[in-house]
PDB file of C-alpha atoms in Angstrom:
ATOM      1  CA  GLN A   4      24.666 -45.937 144.060  1.00 90.00           C
ATOM      2  CA  VAL A   5      25.519 -43.010 141.822  1.00 95.00           C
ATOM      3  CA  GLN A   6      25.083 -39.535 143.244  1.00 97.00           C
ATOM      4  CA  LEU A   7      25.199 -36.313 141.259  1.00 98.00           C
ATOM      5  CA  VAL A   8      25.491 -32.876 142.823  1.00 98.00           C
ATOM      6  CA  GLU A   9      25.174 -29.726 140.735  1.00 97.00           C
ATOM      7  CA  SER A  10      26.403 -26.276 141.681  1.00 97.00           C
ATOM      8  CA  GLY A  11      27.142 -22.926 140.086  1.00 98.00           C
ATOM      9  CA  GLY A  12      23.678 -21.646 139.324  1.00 97.00           C
ATOM     10  CA  GLY A  13      22.558 -18.140 140.173  1.00 97.00           C
ATOM     11  CA  LEU A  14      21.194 -14.837 138.921  1.00 98.00           C
ATOM     12  CA  VAL A  15      22.954 -13.158 136.005  1.00 98.00           C
ATOM     13  CA  GLN A  16      22.148 -10.370 133.569  1.00 98.00           C
ATOM     14  CA  ALA A  17      21.542 -11.092 129.909  1.00 98.00           C
ATOM     15  CA  GLY A  18      24.842 -11.404 128.084  1.00 98.00           C
ATOM     16  CA  GLY A  19      26.605 -12.696 131.166  1.00 98.00           C
ATOM     17  CA  SER A  20      28.198 -16.056 131.916  1.00 98.00           C
ATOM     18  CA  LEU A  21      27.893 -18.875 134.421  1.00 98.00           C
ATOM     19  CA  ARG A  22      29.749 -22.139 134.889  1.00 98.00           C
ATOM     20  CA  LEU A  23      27.843 -25.126 136.224  1.00 98.00           C
ATOM     21  CA  SER A  24      29.548 -28.092 137.841  1.00 98.00           C
ATOM     22  CA  CYS A  25      28.322 -31.615 138.483  1.00 98.00           C
ATOM     23  CA  VAL A  26      30.224 -33.853 140.880  1.00 98.00           C
ATOM     24  CA  PHE A  27      29.761 -37.602 140.361  1.00 98.00           C
ATOM     25  CA  SER A  28      30.265 -40.265 143.028  1.00 97.00           C
ATOM     26  CA  GLY A  29      29.467 -43.909 143.695  1.00 96.00           C
ATOM     27  CA  ARG A  30      30.693 -45.574 140.520  1.00 95.00           C
ATOM     28  CA  THR A  31      33.402 -45.181 137.882  1.00 95.00           C
ATOM     29  CA  PHE A  32      32.782 -41.759 136.368  1.00 96.00           C
ATOM     30  CA  SER A  33      34.669 -42.455 133.158  1.00 95.00           C
ATOM     31  CA  SER A  34      32.259 -45.290 132.321  1.00 95.00           C
ATOM     32  CA  TYR A  35      29.288 -42.933 131.995  1.00 96.00           C
ATOM     33  CA  VAL A  36      27.974 -40.662 129.312  1.00 97.00           C
ATOM     34  CA  MET A  37      27.004 -37.379 130.937  1.00 98.00           C
ATOM     35  CA  GLY A  38      24.390 -34.826 130.000  1.00 98.00           C
ATOM     36  CA  TRP A  39      22.801 -31.530 130.945  1.00 98.00           C
ATOM     37  CA  PHE A  40      19.071 -30.942 130.736  1.00 98.00           C
ATOM     38  CA  ARG A  41      16.944 -28.005 131.825  1.00 98.00           C
ATOM     39  CA  GLN A  42      13.351 -27.325 132.766  1.00 98.00           C
ATOM     40  CA  ALA A  43      11.721 -23.918 132.696  1.00 97.00           C
ATOM     41  CA  PRO A  44       8.513 -23.161 134.628  1.00 92.00           C
ATOM     42  CA  GLY A  45       5.502 -24.622 132.856  1.00 94.00           C
ATOM     43  CA  LYS A  46       7.646 -26.402 130.263  1.00 96.00           C
ATOM     44  CA  GLU A  47       8.890 -29.916 129.738  1.00 96.00           C
ATOM     45  CA  ARG A  48      12.440 -30.878 130.532  1.00 97.00           C
ATOM     46  CA  GLU A  49      14.678 -30.380 127.499  1.00 97.00           C
ATOM     47  CA  PHE A  50      18.083 -31.543 126.365  1.00 98.00           C
ATOM     48  CA  VAL A  51      20.967 -29.070 126.563  1.00 98.00           C
ATOM     49  CA  ALA A  52      24.217 -30.972 125.949  1.00 98.00           C
ATOM     50  CA  THR A  53      25.864 -34.357 126.239  1.00 98.00           C
ATOM     51  CA  ILE A  54      29.451 -35.594 126.382  1.00 97.00           C
ATOM     52  CA  SER A  55      30.868 -39.066 125.830  1.00 96.00           C
ATOM     53  CA  TRP A  56      32.766 -40.975 128.490  1.00 94.00           C
ATOM     54  CA  SER A  57      36.095 -39.929 126.964  1.00 93.00           C
ATOM     55  CA  GLY A  58      35.074 -36.336 126.337  1.00 93.00           C
ATOM     56  CA  HIS A  59      35.877 -36.599 122.658  1.00 94.00           C
ATOM     57  CA  SER A  60      32.269 -36.534 121.457  1.00 95.00           C
ATOM     58  CA  ARG A  61      29.888 -33.710 122.336  1.00 97.00           C
ATOM     59  CA  ASP A  62      26.431 -32.703 121.172  1.00 97.00           C
ATOM     60  CA  TYR A  63      24.327 -29.623 121.831  1.00 98.00           C
ATOM     61  CA  ALA A  64      20.773 -28.445 121.451  1.00 98.00           C
ATOM     62  CA  ASP A  65      20.461 -25.949 118.608  1.00 98.00           C
ATOM     63  CA  SER A  66      19.326 -23.294 121.070  1.00 97.00           C
ATOM     64  CA  VAL A  67      22.681 -23.308 122.905  1.00 98.00           C
ATOM     65  CA  LYS A  68      25.187 -24.099 120.133  1.00 98.00           C
ATOM     66  CA  GLY A  69      27.991 -21.566 120.011  1.00 97.00           C
ATOM     67  CA  ARG A  70      27.159 -20.249 123.497  1.00 98.00           C
ATOM     68  CA  PHE A  71      27.454 -23.263 125.827  1.00 98.00           C
ATOM     69  CA  THR A  72      30.381 -25.669 126.198  1.00 98.00           C
ATOM     70  CA  ILE A  73      30.186 -29.028 127.935  1.00 98.00           C
ATOM     71  CA  SER A  74      33.346 -30.612 129.339  1.00 98.00           C
ATOM     72  CA  ARG A  75      34.456 -33.190 131.874  1.00 98.00           C
ATOM     73  CA  ASP A  76      37.452 -33.969 134.053  1.00 97.00           C
ATOM     74  CA  ASN A  77      37.609 -37.718 134.636  1.00 97.00           C
ATOM     75  CA  ASP A  78      40.357 -37.311 137.226  1.00 97.00           C
ATOM     76  CA  ARG A  79      38.085 -35.094 139.331  1.00 97.00           C
ATOM     77  CA  ASN A  80      34.821 -36.962 138.603  1.00 98.00           C
ATOM     78  CA  THR A  81      33.312 -33.678 137.516  1.00 98.00           C
ATOM     79  CA  MET A  82      31.400 -32.374 134.512  1.00 98.00           C
ATOM     80  CA  PHE A  83      31.023 -28.729 133.592  1.00 98.00           C
ATOM     81  CA  LEU A  84      28.754 -26.508 131.535  1.00 98.00           C
ATOM     82  CA  GLN A  85      30.207 -23.156 130.568  1.00 98.00           C
ATOM     83  CA  MET A  86      27.352 -20.860 129.613  1.00 98.00           C
ATOM     84  CA  ASN A  87      28.165 -17.620 127.791  1.00 98.00           C
ATOM     85  CA  SER A  88      25.987 -14.941 126.193  1.00 98.00           C
ATOM     86  CA  LEU A  89      23.114 -15.954 128.407  1.00 98.00           C
ATOM     87  CA  LYS A  90      19.587 -14.996 127.413  1.00 98.00           C
ATOM     88  CA  PRO A  91      16.408 -14.670 129.507  1.00 97.00           C
ATOM     89  CA  GLU A  92      15.062 -17.768 127.743  1.00 97.00           C
ATOM     90  CA  ASP A  93      17.920 -19.766 129.291  1.00 98.00           C
ATOM     91  CA  THR A  94      16.239 -19.349 132.678  1.00 98.00           C
ATOM     92  CA  ALA A  95      15.503 -22.813 134.063  1.00 98.00           C
ATOM     93  CA  VAL A  96      16.521 -25.432 136.579  1.00 98.00           C
ATOM     94  CA  TYR A  97      19.537 -27.224 135.142  1.00 98.00           C
ATOM     95  CA  TYR A  98      20.013 -30.928 135.831  1.00 98.00           C
ATOM     96  CA  CYS A  99      23.011 -33.136 135.236  1.00 98.00           C
ATOM     97  CA  ALA A 100      22.473 -36.749 134.302  1.00 98.00           C
ATOM     98  CA  ALA A 101      24.551 -39.907 133.923  1.00 97.00           C
ATOM     99  CA  GLY A 102      23.913 -42.989 131.842  1.00 95.00           C
ATOM    100  CA  LEU A 103      25.727 -45.918 130.333  1.00 91.00           C
ATOM    101  CA  ARG A 104      24.187 -45.061 126.952  1.00 87.00           C
ATOM    102  CA  GLY A 105      23.163 -41.420 127.043  1.00 76.00           C
ATOM    103  CA  SER A 106      21.970 -39.306 124.126  1.00 86.00           C
ATOM    104  CA  ASP A 107      19.708 -36.281 123.749  1.00 88.00           C
ATOM    105  CA  ARG A 108      16.797 -38.262 125.228  1.00 92.00           C
ATOM    106  CA  ASP A 109      16.291 -38.076 128.973  1.00 90.00           C
ATOM    107  CA  TYR A 110      15.031 -41.676 129.264  1.00 91.00           C
ATOM    108  CA  ARG A 111      18.489 -42.942 128.304  1.00 92.00           C
ATOM    109  CA  TYR A 112      19.966 -41.565 131.530  1.00 95.00           C
ATOM    110  CA  ASP A 113      19.836 -43.562 134.739  1.00 95.00           C
ATOM    111  CA  TYR A 114      20.866 -41.042 137.370  1.00 96.00           C
ATOM    112  CA  TRP A 115      19.942 -37.403 137.963  1.00 98.00           C
ATOM    113  CA  GLY A 116      21.073 -34.575 140.187  1.00 98.00           C
ATOM    114  CA  GLN A 117      18.774 -32.366 142.232  1.00 97.00           C
ATOM    115  CA  GLY A 118      19.132 -29.397 139.895  1.00 97.00           C
ATOM    116  CA  THR A 119      20.511 -25.880 140.148  1.00 98.00           C
ATOM    117  CA  GLN A 120      18.551 -22.727 139.328  1.00 98.00           C
ATOM    118  CA  VAL A 121      19.783 -20.394 136.600  1.00 98.00           C
ATOM    119  CA  THR A 122      17.986 -17.081 136.247  1.00 98.00           C
ATOM    120  CA  VAL A 123      18.850 -14.610 133.494  1.00 98.00           C
ATOM    121  CA  SER A 124      17.434 -11.114 133.833  1.00 97.00           C
ATOM    122  CA  SER A 125      16.781  -8.865 130.847  1.00 93.00           C
TER     123      SER A 125
END
């Protein structure tokens, strides 16, 4: 069974940076498309970024383009989300997800982490 464990969340001032990590275990990491989603209080879960199994293809939500970078290290079974120029509206619980298909739709992912809180103060 696949397990995903996120880390790296925290409290940061607007304009600051954080780097999230997601450690994958239980199956062959390089077979899975990986994604980041987030959910703010009172809002639906939304897509943030996705990366192909090889790392060569990446896609971002318009709201984070130019500020966030998704990456993966298949040798370490780990995915990352580098978040720069953070804004208060980035405050949310961030979830990593794994799927054999993946995309910007959450229903295409089969496995989810427990989430890590990111809070950006103004």
